[in-house]
CSV table of C-alpha atoms in Angstrom, one decimal:
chain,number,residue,atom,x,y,z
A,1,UNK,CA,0.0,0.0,0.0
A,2,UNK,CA,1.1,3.5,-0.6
A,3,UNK,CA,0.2,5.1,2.5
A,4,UNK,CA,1.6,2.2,4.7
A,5,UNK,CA,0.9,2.8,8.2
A,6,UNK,CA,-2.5,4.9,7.7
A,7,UNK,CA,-5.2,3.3,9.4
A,8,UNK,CA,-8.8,4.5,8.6
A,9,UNK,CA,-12.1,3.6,10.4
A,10,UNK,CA,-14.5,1.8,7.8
A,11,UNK,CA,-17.9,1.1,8.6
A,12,UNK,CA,-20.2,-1.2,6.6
A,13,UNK,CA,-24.0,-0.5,7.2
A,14,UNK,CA,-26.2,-3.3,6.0
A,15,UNK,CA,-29.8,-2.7,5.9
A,16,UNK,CA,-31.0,-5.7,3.9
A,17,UNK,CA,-32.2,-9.1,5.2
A,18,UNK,CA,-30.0,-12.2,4.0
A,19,UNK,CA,-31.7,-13.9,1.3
A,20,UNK,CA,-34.2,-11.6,-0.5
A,21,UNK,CA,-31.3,-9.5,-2.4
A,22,UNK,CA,-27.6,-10.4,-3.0
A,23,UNK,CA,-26.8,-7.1,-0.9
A,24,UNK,CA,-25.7,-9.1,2.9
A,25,UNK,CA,-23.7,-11.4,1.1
A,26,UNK,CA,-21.9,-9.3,-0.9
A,27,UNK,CA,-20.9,-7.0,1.8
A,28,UNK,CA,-20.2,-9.8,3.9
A,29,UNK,CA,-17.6,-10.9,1.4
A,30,UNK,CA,-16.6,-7.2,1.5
A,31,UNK,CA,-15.6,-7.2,5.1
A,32,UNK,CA,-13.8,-10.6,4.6
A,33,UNK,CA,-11.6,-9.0,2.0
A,34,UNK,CA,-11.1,-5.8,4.0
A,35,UNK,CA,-9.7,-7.6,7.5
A,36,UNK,CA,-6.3,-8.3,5.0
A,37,UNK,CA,-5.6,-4.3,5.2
A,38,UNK,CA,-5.4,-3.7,8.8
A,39,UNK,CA,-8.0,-1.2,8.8
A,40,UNK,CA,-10.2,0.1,11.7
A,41,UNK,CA,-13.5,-2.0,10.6
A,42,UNK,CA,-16.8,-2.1,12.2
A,43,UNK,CA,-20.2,-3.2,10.7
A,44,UNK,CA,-23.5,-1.4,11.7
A,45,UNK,CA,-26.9,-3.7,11.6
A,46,UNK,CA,-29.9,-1.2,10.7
A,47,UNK,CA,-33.4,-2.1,9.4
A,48,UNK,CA,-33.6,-5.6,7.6
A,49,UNK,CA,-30.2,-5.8,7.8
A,50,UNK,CA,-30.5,-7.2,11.4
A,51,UNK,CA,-32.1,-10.4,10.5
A,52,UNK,CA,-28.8,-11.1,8.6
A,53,UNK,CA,-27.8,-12.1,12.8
A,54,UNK,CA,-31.1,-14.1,13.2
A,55,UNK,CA,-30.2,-17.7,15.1
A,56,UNK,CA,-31.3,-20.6,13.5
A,57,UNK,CA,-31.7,-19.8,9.5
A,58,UNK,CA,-31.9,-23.0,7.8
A,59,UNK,CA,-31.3,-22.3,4.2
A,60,UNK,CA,-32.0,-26.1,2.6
A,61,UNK,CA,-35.4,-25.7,1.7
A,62,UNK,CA,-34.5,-22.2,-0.9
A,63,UNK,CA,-31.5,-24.4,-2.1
A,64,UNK,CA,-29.2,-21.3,-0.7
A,65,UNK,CA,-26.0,-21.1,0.5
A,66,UNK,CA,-26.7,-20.5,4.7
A,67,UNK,CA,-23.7,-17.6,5.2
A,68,UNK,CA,-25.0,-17.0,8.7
A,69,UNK,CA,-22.3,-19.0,10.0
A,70,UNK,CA,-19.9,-17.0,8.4
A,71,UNK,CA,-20.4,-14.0,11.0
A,72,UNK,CA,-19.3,-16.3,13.8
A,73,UNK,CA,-15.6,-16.2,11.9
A,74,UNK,CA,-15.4,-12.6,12.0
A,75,UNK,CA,-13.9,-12.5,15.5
A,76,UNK,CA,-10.7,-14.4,14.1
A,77,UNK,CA,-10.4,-11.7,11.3
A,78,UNK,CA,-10.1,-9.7,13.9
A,79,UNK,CA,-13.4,-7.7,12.8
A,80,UNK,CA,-14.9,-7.5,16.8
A,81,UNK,CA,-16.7,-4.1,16.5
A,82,UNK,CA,-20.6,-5.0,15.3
A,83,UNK,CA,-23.2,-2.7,15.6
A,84,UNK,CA,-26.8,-3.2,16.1
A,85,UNK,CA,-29.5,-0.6,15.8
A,86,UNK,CA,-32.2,-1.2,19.1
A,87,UNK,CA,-35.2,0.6,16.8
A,88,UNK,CA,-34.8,-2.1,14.1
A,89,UNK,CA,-34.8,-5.0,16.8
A,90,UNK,CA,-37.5,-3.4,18.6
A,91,UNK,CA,-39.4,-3.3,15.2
A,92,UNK,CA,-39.2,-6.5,14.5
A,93,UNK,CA,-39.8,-8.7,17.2
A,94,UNK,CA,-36.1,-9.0,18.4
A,95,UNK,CA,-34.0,-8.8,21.2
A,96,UNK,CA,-30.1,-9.6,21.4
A,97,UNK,CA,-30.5,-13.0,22.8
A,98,UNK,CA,-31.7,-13.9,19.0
A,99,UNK,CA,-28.5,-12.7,17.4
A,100,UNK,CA,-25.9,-15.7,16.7
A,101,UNK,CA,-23.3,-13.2,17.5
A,102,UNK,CA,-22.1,-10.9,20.3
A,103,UNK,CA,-22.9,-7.1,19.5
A,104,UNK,CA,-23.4,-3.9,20.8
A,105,UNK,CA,-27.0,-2.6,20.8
A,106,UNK,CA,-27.4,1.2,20.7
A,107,UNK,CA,-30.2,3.1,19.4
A,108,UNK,CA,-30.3,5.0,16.1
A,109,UNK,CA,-28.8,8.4,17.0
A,110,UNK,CA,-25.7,6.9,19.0
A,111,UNK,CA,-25.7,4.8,15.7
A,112,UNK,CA,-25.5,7.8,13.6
A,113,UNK,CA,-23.2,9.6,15.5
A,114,UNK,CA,-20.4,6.8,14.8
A,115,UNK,CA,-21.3,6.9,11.5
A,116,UNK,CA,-20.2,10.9,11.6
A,117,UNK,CA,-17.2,9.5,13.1
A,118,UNK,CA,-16.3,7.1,9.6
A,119,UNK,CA,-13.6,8.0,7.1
A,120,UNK,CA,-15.4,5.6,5.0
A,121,UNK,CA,-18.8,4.3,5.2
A,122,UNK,CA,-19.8,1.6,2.6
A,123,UNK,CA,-23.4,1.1,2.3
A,124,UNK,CA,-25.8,-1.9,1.5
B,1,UNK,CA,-22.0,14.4,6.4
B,2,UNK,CA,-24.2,13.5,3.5
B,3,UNK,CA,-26.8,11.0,3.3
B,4,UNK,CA,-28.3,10.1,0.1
B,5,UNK,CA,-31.8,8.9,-0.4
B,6,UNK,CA,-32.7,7.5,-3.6
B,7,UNK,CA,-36.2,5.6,-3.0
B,8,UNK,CA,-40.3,7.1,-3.1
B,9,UNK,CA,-40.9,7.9,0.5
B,10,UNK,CA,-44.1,6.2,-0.6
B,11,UNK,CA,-42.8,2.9,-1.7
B,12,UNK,CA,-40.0,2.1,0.5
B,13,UNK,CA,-38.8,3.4,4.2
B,14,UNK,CA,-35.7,4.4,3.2
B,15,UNK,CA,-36.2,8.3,4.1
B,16,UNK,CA,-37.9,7.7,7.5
B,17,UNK,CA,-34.5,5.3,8.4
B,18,UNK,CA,-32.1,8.0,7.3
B,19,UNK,CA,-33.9,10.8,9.4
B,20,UNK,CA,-33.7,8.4,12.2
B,21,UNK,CA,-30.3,8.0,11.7
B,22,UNK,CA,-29.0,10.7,10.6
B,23,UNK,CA,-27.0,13.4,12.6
B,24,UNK,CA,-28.6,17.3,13.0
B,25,UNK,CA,-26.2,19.4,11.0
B,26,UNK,CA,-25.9,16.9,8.4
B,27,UNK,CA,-26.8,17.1,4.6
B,28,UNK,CA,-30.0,14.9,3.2
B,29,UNK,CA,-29.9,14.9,-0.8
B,30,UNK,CA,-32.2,13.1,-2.7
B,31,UNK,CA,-32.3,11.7,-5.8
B,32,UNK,CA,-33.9,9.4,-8.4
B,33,UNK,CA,-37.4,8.3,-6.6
B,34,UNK,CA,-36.2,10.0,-3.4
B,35,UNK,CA,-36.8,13.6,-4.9
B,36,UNK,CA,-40.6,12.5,-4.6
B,37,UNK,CA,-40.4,13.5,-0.7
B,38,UNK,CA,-40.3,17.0,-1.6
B,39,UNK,CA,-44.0,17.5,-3.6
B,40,UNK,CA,-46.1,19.7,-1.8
B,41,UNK,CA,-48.9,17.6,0.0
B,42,UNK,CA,-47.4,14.6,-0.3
B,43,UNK,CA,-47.6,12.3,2.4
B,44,UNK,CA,-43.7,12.6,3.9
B,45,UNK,CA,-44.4,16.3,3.9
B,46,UNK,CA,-44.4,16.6,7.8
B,47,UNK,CA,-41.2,14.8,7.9
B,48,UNK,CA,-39.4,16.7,5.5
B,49,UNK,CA,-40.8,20.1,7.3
B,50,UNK,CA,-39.3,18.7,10.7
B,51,UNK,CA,-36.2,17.7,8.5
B,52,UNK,CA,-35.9,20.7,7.3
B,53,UNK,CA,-35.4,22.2,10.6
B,54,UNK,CA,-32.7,19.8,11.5
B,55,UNK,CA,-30.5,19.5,8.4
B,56,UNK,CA,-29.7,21.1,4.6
B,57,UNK,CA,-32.4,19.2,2.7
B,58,UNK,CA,-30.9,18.8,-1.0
B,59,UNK,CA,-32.8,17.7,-4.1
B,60,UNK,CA,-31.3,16.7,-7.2
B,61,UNK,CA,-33.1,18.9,-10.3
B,62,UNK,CA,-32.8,16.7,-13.5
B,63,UNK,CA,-34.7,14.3,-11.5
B,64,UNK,CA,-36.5,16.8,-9.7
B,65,UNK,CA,-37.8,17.8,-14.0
B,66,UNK,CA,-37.7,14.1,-15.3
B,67,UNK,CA,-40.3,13.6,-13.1
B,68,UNK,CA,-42.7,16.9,-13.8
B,69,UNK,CA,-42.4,18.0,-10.2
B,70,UNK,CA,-40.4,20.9,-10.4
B,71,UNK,CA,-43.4,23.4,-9.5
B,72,UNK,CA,-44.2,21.5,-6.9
B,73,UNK,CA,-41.5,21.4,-4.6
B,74,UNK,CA,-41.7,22.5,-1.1
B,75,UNK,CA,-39.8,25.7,0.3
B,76,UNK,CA,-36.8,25.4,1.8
B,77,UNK,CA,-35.7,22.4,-0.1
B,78,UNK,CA,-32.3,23.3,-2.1
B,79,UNK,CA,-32.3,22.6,-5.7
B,80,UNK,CA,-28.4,21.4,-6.9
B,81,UNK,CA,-27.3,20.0,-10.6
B,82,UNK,CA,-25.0,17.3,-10.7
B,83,UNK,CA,-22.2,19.5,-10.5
B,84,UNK,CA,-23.8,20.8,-7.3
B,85,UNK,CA,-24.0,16.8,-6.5
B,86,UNK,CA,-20.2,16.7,-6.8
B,87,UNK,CA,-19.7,19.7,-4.4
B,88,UNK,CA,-21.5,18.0,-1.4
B,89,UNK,CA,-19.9,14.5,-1.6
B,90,UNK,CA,-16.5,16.7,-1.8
B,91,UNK,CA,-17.6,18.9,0.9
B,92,UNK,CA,-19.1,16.7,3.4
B,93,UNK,CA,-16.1,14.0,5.4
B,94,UNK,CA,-18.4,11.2,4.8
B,95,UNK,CA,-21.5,10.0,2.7
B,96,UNK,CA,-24.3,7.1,3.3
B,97,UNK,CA,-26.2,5.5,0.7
B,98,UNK,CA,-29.9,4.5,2.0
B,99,UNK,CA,-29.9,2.2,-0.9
C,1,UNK,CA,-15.0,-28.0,-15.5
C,2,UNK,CA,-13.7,-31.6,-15.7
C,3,UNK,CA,-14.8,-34.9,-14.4
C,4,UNK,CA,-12.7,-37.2,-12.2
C,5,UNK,CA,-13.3,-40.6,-11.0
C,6,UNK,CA,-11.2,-42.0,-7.9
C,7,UNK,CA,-12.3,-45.5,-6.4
C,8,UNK,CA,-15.5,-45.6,-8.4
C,9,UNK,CA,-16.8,-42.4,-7.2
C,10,UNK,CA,-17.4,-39.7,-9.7
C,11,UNK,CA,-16.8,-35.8,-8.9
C,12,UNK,CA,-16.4,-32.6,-11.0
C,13,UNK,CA,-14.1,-30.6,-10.7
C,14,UNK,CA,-13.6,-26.3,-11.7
C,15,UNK,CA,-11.4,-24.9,-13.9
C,16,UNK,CA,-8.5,-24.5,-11.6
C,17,UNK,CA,-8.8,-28.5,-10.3
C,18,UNK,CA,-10.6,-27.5,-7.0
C,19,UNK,CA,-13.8,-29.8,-6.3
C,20,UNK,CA,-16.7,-28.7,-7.4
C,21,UNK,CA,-19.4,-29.8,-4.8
C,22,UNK,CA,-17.4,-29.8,-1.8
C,23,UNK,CA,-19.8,-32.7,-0.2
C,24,UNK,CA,-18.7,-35.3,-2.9
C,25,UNK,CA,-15.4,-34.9,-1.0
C,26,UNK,CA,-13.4,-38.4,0.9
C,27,UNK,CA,-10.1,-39.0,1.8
C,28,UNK,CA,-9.3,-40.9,-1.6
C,29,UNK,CA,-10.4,-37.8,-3.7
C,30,UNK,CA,-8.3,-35.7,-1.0
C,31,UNK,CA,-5.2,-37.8,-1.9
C,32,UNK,CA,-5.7,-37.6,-5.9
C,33,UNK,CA,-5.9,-33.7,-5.5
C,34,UNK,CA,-3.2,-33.7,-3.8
C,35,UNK,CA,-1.4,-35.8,-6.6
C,36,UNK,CA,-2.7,-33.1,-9.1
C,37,UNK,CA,-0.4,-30.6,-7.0
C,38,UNK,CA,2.7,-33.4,-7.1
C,39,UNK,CA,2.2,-33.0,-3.1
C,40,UNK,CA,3.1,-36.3,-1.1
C,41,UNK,CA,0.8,-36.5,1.6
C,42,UNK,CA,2.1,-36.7,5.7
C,43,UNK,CA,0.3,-37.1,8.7
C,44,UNK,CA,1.0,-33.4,9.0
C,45,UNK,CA,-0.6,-32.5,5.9
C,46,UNK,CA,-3.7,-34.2,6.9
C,47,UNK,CA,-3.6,-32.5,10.3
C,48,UNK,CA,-4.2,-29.2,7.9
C,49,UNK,CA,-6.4,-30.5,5.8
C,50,UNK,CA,-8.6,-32.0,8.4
C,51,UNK,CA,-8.3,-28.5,10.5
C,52,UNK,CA,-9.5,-26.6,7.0
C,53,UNK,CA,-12.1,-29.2,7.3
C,54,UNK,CA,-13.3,-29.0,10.5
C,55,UNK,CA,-13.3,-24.9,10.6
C,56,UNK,CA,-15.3,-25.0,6.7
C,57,UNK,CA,-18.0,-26.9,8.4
C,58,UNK,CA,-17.7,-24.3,11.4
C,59,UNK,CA,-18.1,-21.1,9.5
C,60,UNK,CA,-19.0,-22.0,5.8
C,61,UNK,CA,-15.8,-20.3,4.6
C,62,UNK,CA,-12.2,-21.0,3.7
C,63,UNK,CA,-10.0,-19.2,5.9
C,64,UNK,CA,-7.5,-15.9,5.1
C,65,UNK,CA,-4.1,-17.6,5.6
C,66,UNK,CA,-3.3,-15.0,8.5
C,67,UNK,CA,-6.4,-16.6,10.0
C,68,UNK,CA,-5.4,-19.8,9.3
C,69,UNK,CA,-2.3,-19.3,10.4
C,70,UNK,CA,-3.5,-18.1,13.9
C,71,UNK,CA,-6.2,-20.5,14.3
C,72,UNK,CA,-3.7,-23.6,13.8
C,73,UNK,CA,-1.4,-21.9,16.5
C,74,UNK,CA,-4.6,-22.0,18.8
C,75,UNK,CA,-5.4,-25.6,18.5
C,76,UNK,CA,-2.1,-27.2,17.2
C,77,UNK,CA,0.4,-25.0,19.1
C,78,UNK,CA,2.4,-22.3,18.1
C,79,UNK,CA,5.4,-24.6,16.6
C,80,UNK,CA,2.8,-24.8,13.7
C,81,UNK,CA,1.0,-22.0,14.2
C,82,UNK,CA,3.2,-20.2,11.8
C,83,UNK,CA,3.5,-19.5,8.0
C,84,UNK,CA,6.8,-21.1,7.5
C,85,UNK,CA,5.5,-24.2,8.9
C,86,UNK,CA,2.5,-24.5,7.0
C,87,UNK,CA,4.8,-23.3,3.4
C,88,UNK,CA,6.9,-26.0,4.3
C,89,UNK,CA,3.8,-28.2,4.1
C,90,UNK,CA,2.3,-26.7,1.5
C,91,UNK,CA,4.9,-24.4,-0.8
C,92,UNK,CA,2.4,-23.1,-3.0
C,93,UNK,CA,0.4,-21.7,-0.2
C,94,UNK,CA,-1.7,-23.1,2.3
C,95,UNK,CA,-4.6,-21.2,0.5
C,96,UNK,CA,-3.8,-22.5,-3.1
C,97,UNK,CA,-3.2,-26.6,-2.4
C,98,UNK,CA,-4.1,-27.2,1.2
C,99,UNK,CA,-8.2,-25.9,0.7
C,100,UNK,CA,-8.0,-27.9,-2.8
C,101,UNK,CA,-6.8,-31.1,-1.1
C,102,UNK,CA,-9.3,-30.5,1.7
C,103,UNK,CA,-12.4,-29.7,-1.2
C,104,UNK,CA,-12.6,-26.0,-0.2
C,105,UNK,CA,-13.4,-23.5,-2.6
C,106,UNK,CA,-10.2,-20.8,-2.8
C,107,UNK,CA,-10.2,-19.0,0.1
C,108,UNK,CA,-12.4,-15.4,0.5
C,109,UNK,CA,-9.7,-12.0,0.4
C,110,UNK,CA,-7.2,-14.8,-0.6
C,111,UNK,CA,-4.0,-12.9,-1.9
């Protein structure tokens, strides 16, 4: 890299559910790719995008891949700052104990105020 | 920091999760579908007025015209051209995409 | 795509040799990919392979080398818990020939 040592803060903000759109897989793959630059990376969970963390997708029956799992590696990628939006939970029936992953829940304007914070925010 | 709307507040929730979201002091622009937010009477009126009070509400003119509109949209909302599009993303630190 | 046969079991594999379905994969068709890289096979390779294994099923992706690399320190000890270890093993990459012996698909952010 040219600018070897600069370390930015990159935040991915899903707002889609899993399976509907190729959008949570995508930027899933994203964030894989992105841990191999040493970056300051965190993910944010609005809307939709929080069923993406649902426990207990079983993906057999729509002949899909089930990439759920996949956030469960994050930690050992070193990706340990996830974000999720206590609105969108509320909204939808949730509480933490149905994520498949440990999180921090904060509500929408502590949520925007990181995003303020961002060099980079990449949006899906 | 800019935040960009691009969906019918009537069609999809995208607006109401931005405003939500979305920091006073910041910039809202919207474009392509989004710019319907800013018709007079329209049903996302009230939110826009109460955005209006919190942040630089931006609509994007070509699609603001494109879409026969353009005498219809609400006071206070700033019309730019996509030259004017350029100058907020290189103005504001940061930009979200309510896709 | 090409189709292989090893012990009477049939299996396709991609362009670059790596297994197509990953569930068609055994031991035997572990060992003939592993001939396709001219790669001998230890007990050490399998130790690898079987790990790769193990942490696919896990979390439904091939694992970055670096996280390779620190995961196998974590359950196999730091003595192999290191790239030149797993080169030695592997000296195209751990990525490249130890996921296509193990049926992986190439790992995600692989460099």
């Amino acid at each position: 890299m040219s600018e070897e040592g600069v370390v930015k803060k990159f935040m991915f903000v899903n707002r889609k559910a899993p399976y509907g759109t190729i959008y949570a897989l995508e930027s899933l793959e994203v964030v894989l790719i992105s841990a191999a630059f040493d970056q300051d990376v965190s993910l944010a969970f609005l809307d939709d995008g929080v069923f993406q963390l649902k426990k207990g997708q079983q993906t057999k029956g729509i002949e899909n891949k089930n990439f759920s799992p996949t956030y469960r590696a994050l930690d050992g990628y070193d990706i340990e700052k996830l974000y999720v939006e206590k609105e969108a939970l509320d909204a939808r029936g949730l509480t933490e104990d149905d994520l498949l992953v440990d999180v921090t829940v904060m509500s929408s304007a502590e949520l925007g105020k990181l995003m303020e914070e961002q060099d980079v925010v990449l949006s899906f | 920091m800019l935040h960009i709307v691009n969906k019918s507040p009537q069609d999809r929730n995208t607006l109401d999760s931005c405003l939500r979201v979305a920091q006073a002091g910041g910039t809202v622009l919207l474009i392509e579908d989004g710019v319907y937010a800013v018709v007079k009477g329209n049903a996302a009126e009230s939110k826009l007025k109460a955005a209006l009070g919190k942040f630089k509400v931006c609509a994007l003119a070509p699609d603001v015209d494109a879409r026969g509109i353009a005498d219809r949209v609400m006071d206070g909302v700033t019309l730019v051209d996509y030259a004017g599009f350029v100058d907020l993303v290189a103005e504001n630190k940061n930009c979200q995409s309510w896709l | 795509m090409a189709m292989c046969e090893v012990n009477g079991k049939t299996f396709e594999t991609d362009e670059e040799g790596y297994l197509a379905n990953i569930t068609d994969w055994n031991e035997d068709i572990g060992a003939y990919l592993a001939q396709t890289e001219n790669l001998p096979l230890t007990e050490q390779h399998w130790e690898v392979v079987n790990f790769l294994r193990e942490y696919y099923n896990e979390f439904q992706i091939a694992p970055a080398v670096r996280v390779l690399t620190k995961a196998i320190g974590k359950k196999l000890g730091p003595e192999k818990g290191n790239s030149q270890y797993l080169y030695e093993l592997f000296p195209y990459g751990p990525a490249k020939q130890a996921c296509k012996i193990a049926g992986l698909p190439k790992p995600t952010g692989c460099i």
